[in-house]
mmCIF file of C-alpha atoms and ligand atoms in Angstrom:
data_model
loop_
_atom_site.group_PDB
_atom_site.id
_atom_site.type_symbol
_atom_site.label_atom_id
_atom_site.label_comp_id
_atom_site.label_asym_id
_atom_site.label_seq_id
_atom_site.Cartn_x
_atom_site.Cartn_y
_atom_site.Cartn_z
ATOM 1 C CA UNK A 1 0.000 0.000 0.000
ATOM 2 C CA UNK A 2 1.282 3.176 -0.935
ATOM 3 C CA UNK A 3 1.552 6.056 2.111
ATOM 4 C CA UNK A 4 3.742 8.687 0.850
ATOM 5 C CA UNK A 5 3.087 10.776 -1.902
ATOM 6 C CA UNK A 6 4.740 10.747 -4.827
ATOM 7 C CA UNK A 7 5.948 14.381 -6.216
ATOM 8 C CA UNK A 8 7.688 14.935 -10.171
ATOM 9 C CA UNK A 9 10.355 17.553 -9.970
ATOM 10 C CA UNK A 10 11.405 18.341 -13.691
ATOM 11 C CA UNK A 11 14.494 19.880 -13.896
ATOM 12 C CA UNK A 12 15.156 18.343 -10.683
ATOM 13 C CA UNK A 13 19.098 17.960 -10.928
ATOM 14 C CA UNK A 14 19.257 21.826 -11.867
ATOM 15 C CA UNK A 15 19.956 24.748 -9.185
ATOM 16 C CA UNK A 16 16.157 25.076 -7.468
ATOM 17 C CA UNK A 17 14.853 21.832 -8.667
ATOM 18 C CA UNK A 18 18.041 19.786 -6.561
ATOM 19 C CA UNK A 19 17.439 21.583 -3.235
ATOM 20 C CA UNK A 20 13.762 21.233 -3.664
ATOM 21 C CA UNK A 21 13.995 17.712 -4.556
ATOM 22 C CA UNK A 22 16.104 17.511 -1.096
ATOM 23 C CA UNK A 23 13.667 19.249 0.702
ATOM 24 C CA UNK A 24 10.705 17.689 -0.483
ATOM 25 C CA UNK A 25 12.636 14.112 0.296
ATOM 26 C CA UNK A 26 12.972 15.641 4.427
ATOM 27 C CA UNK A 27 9.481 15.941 4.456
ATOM 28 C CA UNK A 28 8.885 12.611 3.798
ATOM 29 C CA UNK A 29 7.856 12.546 -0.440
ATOM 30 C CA UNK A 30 8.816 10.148 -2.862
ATOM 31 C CA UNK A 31 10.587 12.087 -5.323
ATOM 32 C CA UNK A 32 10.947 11.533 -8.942
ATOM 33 C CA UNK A 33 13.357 14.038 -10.986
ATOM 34 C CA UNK A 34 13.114 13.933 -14.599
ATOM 35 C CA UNK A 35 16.232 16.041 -16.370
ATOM 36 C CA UNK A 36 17.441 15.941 -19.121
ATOM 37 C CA UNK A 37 20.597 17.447 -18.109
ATOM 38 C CA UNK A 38 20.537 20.330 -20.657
ATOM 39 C CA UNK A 39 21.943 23.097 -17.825
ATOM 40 C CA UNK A 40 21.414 20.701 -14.771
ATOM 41 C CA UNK A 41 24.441 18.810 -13.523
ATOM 42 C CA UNK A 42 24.583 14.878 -12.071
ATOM 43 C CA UNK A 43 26.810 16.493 -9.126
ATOM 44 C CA UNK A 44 23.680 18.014 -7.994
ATOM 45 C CA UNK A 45 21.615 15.145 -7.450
ATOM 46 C CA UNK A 46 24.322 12.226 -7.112
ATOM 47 C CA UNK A 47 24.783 12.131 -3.259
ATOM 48 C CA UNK A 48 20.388 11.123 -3.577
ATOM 49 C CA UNK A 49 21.040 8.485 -5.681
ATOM 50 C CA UNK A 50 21.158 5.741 -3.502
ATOM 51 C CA UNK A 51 18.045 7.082 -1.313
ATOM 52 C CA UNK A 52 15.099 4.671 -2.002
ATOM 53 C CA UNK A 53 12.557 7.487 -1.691
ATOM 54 C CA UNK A 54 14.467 9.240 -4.728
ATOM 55 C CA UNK A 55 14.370 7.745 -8.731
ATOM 56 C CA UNK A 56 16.326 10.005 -11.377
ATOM 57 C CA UNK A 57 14.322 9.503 -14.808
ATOM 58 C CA UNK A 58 16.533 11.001 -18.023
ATOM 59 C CA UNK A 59 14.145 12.504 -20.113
ATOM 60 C CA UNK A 60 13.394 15.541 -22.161
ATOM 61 C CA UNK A 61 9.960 16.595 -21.272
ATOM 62 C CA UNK A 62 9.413 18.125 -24.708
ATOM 63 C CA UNK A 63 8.689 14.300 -25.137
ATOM 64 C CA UNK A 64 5.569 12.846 -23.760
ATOM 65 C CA UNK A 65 6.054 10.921 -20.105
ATOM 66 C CA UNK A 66 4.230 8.327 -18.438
ATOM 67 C CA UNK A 67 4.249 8.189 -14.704
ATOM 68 C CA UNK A 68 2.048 8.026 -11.623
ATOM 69 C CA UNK A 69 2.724 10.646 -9.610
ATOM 70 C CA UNK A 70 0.439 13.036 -6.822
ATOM 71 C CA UNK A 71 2.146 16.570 -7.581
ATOM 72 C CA UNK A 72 4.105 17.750 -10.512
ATOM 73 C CA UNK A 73 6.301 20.790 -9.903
ATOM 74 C CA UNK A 74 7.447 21.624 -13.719
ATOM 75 C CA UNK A 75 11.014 23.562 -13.420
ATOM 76 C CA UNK A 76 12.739 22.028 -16.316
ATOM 77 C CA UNK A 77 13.606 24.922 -18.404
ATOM 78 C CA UNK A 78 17.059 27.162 -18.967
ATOM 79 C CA UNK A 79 16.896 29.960 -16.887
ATOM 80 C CA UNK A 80 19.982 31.436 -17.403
ATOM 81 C CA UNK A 81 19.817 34.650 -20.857
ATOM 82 C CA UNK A 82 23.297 33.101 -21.987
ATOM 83 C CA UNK A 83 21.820 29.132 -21.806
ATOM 84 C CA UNK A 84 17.863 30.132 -22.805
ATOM 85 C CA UNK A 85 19.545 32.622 -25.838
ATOM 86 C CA UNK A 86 21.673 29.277 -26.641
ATOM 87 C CA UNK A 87 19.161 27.449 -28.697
ATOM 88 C CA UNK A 88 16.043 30.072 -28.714
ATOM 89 C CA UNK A 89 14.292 27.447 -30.568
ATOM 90 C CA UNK A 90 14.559 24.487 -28.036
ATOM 91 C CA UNK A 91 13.905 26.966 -25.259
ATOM 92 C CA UNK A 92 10.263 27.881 -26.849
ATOM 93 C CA UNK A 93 9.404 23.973 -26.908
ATOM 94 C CA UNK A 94 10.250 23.416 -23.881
ATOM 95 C CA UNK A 95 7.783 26.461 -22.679
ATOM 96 C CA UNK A 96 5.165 25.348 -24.963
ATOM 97 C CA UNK A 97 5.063 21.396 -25.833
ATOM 98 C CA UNK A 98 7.120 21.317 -22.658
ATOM 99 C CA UNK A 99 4.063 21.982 -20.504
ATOM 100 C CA UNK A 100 1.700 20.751 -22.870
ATOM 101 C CA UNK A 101 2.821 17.081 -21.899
ATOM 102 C CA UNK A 102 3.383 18.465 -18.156
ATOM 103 C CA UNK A 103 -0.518 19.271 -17.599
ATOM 104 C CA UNK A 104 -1.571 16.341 -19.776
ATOM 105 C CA UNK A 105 0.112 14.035 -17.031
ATOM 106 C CA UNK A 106 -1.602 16.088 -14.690
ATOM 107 C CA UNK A 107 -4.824 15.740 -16.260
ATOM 108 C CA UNK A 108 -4.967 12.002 -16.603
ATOM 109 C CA UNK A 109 -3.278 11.028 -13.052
ATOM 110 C CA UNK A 110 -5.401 13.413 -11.542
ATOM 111 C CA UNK A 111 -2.409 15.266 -9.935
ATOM 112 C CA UNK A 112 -1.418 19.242 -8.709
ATOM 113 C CA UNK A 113 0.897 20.910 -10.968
ATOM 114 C CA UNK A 114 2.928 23.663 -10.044
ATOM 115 C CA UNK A 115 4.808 25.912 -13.214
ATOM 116 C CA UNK A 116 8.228 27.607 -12.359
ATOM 117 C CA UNK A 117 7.164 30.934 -13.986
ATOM 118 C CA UNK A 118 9.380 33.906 -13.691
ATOM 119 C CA UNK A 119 9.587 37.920 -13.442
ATOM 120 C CA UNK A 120 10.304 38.276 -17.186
ATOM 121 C CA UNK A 121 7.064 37.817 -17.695
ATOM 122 C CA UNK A 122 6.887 41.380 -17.058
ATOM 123 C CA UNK A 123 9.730 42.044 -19.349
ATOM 124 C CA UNK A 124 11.011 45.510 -18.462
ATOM 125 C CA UNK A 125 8.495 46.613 -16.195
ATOM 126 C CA UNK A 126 6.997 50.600 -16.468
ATOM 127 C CA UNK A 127 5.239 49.436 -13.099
ATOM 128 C CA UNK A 128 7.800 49.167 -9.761
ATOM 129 C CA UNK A 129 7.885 47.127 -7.661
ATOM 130 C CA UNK A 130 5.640 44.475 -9.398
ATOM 131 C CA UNK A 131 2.449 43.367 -8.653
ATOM 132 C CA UNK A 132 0.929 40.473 -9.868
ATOM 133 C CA UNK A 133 -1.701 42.475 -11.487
ATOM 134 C CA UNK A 134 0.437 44.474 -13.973
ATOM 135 C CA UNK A 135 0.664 42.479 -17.320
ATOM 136 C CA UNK A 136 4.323 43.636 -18.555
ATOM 137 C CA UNK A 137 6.424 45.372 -20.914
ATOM 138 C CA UNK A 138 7.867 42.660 -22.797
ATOM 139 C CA UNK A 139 9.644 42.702 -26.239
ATOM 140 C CA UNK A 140 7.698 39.554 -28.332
ATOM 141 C CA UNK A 141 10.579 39.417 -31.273
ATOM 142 C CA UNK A 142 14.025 39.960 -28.785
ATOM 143 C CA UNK A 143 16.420 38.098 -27.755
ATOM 144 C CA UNK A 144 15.315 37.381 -24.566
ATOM 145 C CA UNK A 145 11.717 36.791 -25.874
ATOM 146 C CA UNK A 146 12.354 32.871 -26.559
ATOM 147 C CA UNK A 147 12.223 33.021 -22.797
ATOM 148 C CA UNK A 148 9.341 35.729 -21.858
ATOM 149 C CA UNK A 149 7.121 34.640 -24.213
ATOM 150 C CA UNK A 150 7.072 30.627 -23.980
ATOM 151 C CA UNK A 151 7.019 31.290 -19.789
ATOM 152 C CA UNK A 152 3.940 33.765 -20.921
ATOM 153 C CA UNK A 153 2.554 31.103 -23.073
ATOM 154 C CA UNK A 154 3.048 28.842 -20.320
ATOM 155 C CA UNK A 155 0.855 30.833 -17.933
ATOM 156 C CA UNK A 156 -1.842 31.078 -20.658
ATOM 157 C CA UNK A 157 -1.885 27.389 -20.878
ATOM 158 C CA UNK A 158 -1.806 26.898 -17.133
ATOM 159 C CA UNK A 159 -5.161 28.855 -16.804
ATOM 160 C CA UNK A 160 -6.874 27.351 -19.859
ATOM 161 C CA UNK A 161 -6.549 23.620 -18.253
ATOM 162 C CA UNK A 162 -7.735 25.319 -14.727
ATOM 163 C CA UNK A 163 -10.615 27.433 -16.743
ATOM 164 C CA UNK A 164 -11.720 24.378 -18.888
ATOM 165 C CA UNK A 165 -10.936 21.243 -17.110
ATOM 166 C CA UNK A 166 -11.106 22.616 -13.483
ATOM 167 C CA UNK A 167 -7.505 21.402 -12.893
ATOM 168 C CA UNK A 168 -5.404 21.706 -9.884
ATOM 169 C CA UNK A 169 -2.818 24.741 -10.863
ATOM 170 C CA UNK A 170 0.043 26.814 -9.407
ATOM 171 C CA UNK A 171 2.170 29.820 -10.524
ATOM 172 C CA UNK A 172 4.823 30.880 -8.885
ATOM 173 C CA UNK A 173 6.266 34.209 -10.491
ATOM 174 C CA UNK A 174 10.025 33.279 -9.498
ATOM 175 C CA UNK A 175 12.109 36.702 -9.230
ATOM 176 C CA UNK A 176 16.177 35.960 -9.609
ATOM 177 C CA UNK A 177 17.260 33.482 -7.203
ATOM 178 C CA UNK A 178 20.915 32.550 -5.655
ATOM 179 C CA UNK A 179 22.778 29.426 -4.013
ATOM 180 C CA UNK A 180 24.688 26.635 -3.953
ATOM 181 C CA UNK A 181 24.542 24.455 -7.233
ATOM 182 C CA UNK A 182 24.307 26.822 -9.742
ATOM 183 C CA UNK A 183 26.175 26.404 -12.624
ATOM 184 C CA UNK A 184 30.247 27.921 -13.041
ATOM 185 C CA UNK A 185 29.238 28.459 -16.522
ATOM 186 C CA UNK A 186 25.824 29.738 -16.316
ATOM 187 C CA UNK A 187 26.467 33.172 -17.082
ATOM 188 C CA UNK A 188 24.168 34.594 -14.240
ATOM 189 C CA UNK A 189 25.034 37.733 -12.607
ATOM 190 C CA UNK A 190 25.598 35.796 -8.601
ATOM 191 C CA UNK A 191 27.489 33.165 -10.515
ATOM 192 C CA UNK A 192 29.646 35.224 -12.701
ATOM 193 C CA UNK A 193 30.677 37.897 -9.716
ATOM 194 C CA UNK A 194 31.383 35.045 -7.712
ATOM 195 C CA UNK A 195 33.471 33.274 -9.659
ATOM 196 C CA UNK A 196 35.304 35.550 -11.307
ATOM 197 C CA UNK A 197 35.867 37.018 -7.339
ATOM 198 C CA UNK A 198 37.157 34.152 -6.544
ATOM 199 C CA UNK A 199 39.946 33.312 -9.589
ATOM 200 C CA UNK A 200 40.469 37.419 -9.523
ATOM 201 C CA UNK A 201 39.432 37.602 -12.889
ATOM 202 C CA UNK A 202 37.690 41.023 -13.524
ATOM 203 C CA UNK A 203 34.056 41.584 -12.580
ATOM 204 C CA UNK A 204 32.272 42.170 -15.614
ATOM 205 C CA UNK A 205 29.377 44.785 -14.880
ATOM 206 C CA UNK A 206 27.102 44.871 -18.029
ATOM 207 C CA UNK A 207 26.205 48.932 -18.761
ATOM 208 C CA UNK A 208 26.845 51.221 -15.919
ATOM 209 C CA UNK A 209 25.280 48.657 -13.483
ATOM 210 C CA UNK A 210 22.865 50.758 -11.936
ATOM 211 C CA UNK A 211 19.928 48.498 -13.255
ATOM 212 C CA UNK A 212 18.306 46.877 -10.237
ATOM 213 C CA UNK A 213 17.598 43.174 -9.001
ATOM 214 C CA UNK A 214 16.151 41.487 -5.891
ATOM 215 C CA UNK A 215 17.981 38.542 -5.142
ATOM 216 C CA UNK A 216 16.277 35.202 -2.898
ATOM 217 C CA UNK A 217 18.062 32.536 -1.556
ATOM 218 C CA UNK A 218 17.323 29.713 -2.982
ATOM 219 C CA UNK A 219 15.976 27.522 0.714
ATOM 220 C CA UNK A 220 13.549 30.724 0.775
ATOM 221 C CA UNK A 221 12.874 30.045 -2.641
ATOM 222 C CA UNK A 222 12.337 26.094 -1.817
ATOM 223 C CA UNK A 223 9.849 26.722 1.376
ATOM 224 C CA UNK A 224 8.269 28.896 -0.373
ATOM 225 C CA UNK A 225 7.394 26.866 -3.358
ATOM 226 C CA UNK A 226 6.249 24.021 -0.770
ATOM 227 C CA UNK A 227 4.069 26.587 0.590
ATOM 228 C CA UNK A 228 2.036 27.404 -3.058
ATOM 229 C CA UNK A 229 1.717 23.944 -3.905
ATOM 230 C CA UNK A 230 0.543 22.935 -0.466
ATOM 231 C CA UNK A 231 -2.144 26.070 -0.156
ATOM 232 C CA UNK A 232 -5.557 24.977 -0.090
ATOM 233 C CA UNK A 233 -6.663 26.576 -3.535
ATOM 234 C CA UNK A 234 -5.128 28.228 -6.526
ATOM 235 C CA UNK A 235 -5.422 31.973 -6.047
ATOM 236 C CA UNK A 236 -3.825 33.318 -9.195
ATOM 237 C CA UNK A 237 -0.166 33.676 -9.980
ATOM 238 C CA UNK A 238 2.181 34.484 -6.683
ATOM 239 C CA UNK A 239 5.238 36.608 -6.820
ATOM 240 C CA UNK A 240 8.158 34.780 -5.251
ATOM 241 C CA UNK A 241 11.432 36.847 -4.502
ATOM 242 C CA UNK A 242 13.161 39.202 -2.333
ATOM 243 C CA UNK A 243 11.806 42.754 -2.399
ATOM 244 C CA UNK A 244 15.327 43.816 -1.226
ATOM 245 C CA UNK A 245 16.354 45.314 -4.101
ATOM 246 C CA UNK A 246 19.842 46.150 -5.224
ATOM 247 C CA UNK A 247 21.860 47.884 -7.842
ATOM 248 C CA UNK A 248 24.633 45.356 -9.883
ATOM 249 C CA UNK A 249 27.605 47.631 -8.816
ATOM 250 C CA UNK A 250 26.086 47.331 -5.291
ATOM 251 C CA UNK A 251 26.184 43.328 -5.519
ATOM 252 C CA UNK A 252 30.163 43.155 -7.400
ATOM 253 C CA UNK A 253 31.232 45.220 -4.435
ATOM 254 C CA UNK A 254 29.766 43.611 -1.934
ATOM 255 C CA UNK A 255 31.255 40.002 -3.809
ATOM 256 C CA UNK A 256 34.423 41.611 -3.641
ATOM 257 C CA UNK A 257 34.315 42.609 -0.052
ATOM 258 C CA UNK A 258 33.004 39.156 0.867
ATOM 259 C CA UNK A 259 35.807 37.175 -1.092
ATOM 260 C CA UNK A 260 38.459 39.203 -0.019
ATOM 261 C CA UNK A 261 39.518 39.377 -3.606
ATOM 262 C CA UNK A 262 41.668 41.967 -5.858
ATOM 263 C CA UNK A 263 39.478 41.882 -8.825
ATOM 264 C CA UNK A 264 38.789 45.077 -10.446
ATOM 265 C CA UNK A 265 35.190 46.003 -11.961
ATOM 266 C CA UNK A 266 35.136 46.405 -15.571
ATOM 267 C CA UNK A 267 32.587 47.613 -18.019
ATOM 268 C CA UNK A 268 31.345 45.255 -20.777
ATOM 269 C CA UNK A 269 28.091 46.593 -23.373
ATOM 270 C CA UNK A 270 24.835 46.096 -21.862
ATOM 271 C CA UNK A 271 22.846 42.889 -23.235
ATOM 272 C CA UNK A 272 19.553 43.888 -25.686
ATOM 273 C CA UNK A 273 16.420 44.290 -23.904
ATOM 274 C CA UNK A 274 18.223 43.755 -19.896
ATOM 275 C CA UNK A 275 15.585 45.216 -17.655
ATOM 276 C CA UNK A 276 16.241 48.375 -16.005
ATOM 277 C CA UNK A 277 14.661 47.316 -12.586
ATOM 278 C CA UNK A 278 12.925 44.539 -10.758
ATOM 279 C CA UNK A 279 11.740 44.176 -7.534
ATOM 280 C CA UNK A 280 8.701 41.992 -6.496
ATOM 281 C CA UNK A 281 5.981 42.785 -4.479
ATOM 282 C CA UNK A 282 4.879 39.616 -2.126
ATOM 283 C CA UNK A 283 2.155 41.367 -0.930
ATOM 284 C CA UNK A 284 0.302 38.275 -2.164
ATOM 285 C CA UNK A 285 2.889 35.349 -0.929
ATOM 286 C CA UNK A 286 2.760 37.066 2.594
ATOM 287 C CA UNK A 287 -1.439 36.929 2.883
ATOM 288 C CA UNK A 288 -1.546 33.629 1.628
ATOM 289 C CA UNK A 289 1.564 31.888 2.076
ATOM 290 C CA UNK A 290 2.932 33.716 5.505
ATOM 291 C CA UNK A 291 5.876 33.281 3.294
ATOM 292 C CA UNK A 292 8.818 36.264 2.708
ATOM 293 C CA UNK A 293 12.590 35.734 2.414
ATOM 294 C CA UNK A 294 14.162 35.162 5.700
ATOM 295 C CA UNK A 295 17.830 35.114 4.339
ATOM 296 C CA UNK A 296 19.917 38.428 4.243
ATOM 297 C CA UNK A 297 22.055 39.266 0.533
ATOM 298 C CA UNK A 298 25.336 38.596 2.708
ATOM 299 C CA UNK A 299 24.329 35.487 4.245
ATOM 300 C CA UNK A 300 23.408 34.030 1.182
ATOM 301 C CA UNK A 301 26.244 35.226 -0.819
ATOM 302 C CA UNK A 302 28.296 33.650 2.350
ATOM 303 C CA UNK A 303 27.021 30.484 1.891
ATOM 304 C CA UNK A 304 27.363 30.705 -2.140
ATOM 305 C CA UNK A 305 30.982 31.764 -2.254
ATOM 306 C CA UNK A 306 31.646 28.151 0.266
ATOM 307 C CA UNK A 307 29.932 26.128 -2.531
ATOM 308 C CA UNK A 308 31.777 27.785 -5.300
ATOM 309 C CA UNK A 309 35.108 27.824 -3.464
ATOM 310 C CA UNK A 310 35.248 24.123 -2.955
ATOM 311 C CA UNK A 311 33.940 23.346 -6.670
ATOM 312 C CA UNK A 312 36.389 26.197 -8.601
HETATM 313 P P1 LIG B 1 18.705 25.513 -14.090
HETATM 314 O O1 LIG B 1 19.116 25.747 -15.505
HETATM 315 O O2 LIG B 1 19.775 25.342 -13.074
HETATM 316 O O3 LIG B 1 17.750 24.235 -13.990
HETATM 317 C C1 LIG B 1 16.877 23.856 -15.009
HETATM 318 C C2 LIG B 1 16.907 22.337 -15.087
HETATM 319 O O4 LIG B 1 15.988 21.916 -16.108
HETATM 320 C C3 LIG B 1 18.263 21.790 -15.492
HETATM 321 O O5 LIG B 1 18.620 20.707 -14.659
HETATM 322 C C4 LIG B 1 18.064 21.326 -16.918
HETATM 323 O O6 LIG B 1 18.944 20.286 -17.312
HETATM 324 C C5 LIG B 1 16.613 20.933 -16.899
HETATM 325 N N1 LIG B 1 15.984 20.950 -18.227
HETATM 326 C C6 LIG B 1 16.054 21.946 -19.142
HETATM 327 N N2 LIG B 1 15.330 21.612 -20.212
HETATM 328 C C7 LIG B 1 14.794 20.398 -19.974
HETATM 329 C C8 LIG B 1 13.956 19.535 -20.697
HETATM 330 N N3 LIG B 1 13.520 19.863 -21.925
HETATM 331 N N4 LIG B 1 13.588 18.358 -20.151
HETATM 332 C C9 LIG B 1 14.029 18.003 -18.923
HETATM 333 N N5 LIG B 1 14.834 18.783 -18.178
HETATM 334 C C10 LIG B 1 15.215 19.973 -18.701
HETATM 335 O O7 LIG B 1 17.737 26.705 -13.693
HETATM 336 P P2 LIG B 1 17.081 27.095 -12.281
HETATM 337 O O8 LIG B 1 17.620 28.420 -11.900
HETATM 338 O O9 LIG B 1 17.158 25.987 -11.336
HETATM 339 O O10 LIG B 1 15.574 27.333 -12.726
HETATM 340 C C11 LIG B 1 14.551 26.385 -12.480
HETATM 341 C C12 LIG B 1 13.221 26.928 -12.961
HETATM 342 O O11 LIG B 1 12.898 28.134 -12.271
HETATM 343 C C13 LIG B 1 13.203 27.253 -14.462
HETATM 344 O O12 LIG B 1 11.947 26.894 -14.988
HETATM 345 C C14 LIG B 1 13.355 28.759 -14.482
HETATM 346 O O13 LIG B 1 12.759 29.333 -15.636
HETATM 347 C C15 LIG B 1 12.642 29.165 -13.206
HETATM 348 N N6 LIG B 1 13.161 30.444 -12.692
HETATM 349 C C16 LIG B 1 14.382 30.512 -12.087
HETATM 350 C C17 LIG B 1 14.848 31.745 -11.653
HETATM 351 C C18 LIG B 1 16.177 31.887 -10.962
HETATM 352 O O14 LIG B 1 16.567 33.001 -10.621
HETATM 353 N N7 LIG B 1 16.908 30.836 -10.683
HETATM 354 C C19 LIG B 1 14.080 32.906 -11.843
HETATM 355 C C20 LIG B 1 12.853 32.775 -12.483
HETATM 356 C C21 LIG B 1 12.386 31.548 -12.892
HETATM 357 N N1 LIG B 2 25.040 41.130 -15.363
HETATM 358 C C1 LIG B 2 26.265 41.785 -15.232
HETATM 359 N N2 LIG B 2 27.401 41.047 -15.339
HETATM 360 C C2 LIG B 2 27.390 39.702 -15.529
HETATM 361 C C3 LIG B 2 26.138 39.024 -15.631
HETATM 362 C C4 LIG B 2 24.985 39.780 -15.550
HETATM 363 O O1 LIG B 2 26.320 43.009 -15.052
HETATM 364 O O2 LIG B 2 28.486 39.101 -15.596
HETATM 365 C C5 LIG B 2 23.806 41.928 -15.230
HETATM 366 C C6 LIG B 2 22.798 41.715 -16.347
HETATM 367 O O3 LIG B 2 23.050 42.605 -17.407
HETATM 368 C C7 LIG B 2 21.498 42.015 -15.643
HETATM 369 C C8 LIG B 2 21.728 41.549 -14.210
HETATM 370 O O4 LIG B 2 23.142 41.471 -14.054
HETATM 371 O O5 LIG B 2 21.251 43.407 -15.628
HETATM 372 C C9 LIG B 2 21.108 40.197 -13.898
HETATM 373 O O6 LIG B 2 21.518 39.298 -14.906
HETATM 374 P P1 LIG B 2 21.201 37.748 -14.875
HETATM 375 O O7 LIG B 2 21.798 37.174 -16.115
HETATM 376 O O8 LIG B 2 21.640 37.175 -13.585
HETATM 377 O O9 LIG B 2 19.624 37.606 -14.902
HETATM 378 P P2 LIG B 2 18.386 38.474 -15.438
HETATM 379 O O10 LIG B 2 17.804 39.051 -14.220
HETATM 380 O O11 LIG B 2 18.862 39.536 -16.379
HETATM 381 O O12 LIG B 2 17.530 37.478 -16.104
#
């Protein structure tokens, strides 16, 4: 007889997906992760191989899959610009066919599915901070749109299979989140600074770096994902992030104060469409949730410049 749940994590061996599929396995879930390693990495993930509550599936979930499982959180996507701008085409299908397949599972098992949306679905917002309300400024033929518009499209598809076939749905608006197992490579800002701190490389601000971001660590990010999917009913799309918001010089300075290191900051051109500001409101996560970051920038950036010092 079966007690424990059983909860998909796509992208499960990539940054969020691997501590969530930890943190889902402490509270006592079966856990199947389906990647198909396209930015994820085995180290993530290996040390959970041998746990009988956890099953690693390799698959592409642009493909059809066939499982039982009781909740489906759907993270498999790129989410860094320079890995989503990679192959702009494969990015798309993975928004679209991607979670085509996702809520068709969900349909026939009967199970809750949760979508790993993001804040560039308000592209470069003309409303600050964001509320979940505001419907975005987003460019439909740029570079970055491979990635707006598919998580967009995602959204829309989300709703239609709650509007016509009353299913079980969850949005989480993720805003940019930090930690341990992201990728060396993955060309995010937390990542880059970090690394480049750390083999005193130069810092490379894109533009002047006064554009703003809000950064979350990612066990914030975890609980507070656990916390959507486990809320009674779906109350629209929730805004997950830190509304501490910071400018990019702020962040390389406070890298190189944390690392102790003698990189310089240079200037490189800034990136086609890079929004100017973004900062989320969690109004919404905080009445229904109770949930808001309880990680400080520092201590998080601590913690993040540990994991990349013993991987680098
Ligand atoms: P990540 O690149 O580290 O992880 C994504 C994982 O998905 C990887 O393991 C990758 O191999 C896997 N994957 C990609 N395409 C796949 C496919 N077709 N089939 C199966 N697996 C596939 O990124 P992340 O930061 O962990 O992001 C996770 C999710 O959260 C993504 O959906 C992303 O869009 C969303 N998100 C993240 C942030 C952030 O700041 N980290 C912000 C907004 C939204
Ligand atoms: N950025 C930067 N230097 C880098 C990487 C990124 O100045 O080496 C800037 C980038 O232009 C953007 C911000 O940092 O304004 C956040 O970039 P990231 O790629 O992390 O994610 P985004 O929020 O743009 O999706």
């Amino acid at each position: 007889m079966k007690l424990q749940k059983t909860v998909l994590v796509t992208g499960g061996a990539g940054f969020i997906g691997s501590h969530l599929c930890r943190k889902l396995l402490k509270n006592g879930c079966d856990v199947v992760c389906v990647d198909n390693f396209y930015t994820g990495q085995k180290r993530n993930i290996e040390d959970l191989l041998d746990n009988h509550h956890f099953e690693m599936i390799r698959h592409d979930i642009v493909n059809p899959l066939m499982i039982e499982v009781d909740e489906i959180y759907n993270l498999a996507c790129p989410a860094s610009p320079v890995h989503y701008q990679y192959n702009p085409i494969k990015t798309i299908k993975i928004g679209t066919v991607g979670i085509v397949n996702m809520l068709g599972l969900a349909k026939r098992v009967g199970a809750k599915i949760l979508q790993a949306s993001t804040s560039e679905v308000y592209g470069d917002p003309a409303v600050h901070p964001q509320v979940e309300e505001y419907w975005g400024h987003v460019n439909p033929i740029g570079i970055r749109s491979c990635y707006d518009e598919s998580k967009r499209v995602a959204e829309s598809m989300m709703m239609a299979y709650y509007r016509q076939h009353g299913m079980d749905i969850r949005i989480a608006r993720i805003f940019n989140t930090f930690g341990p197992n992201m990728a060396v490579n993955d060309g995010r800002v937390v990542s880059n600074f970090i690394v480049q701190a750390l083999r005193g490389e130069d810092i490379t601000i894109y533009g002047e770096g006064d554009q703003t971001r809000s950064f979350c660590y990612v066990d914030d990010m975890v609980d507070g994902l656990i916390r959507l999917m486990e809320m009674d009913k779906f109350a629209g799309p929730i805004n997950m992030g830190n509304p501490s918001e910071n400018t990019i010089i702020d962040l390389a300075k406070l890298v190189v104060k944390l690392t102790g290191s003698k990189s310089k900051l240079i200037r490189k051109p800034l990136p086609e469409d890079d929004p100017v500001q973004r900062c989320p409101d969690i109004s919404k996560a905080k009445k229904y949730l109770e949930w808001s970051p309880k990680v400080k920038l520092e201590d998080g950036l601590e913690k993040t410049i540990e994991y990349f010092r013993g991987i680098i």
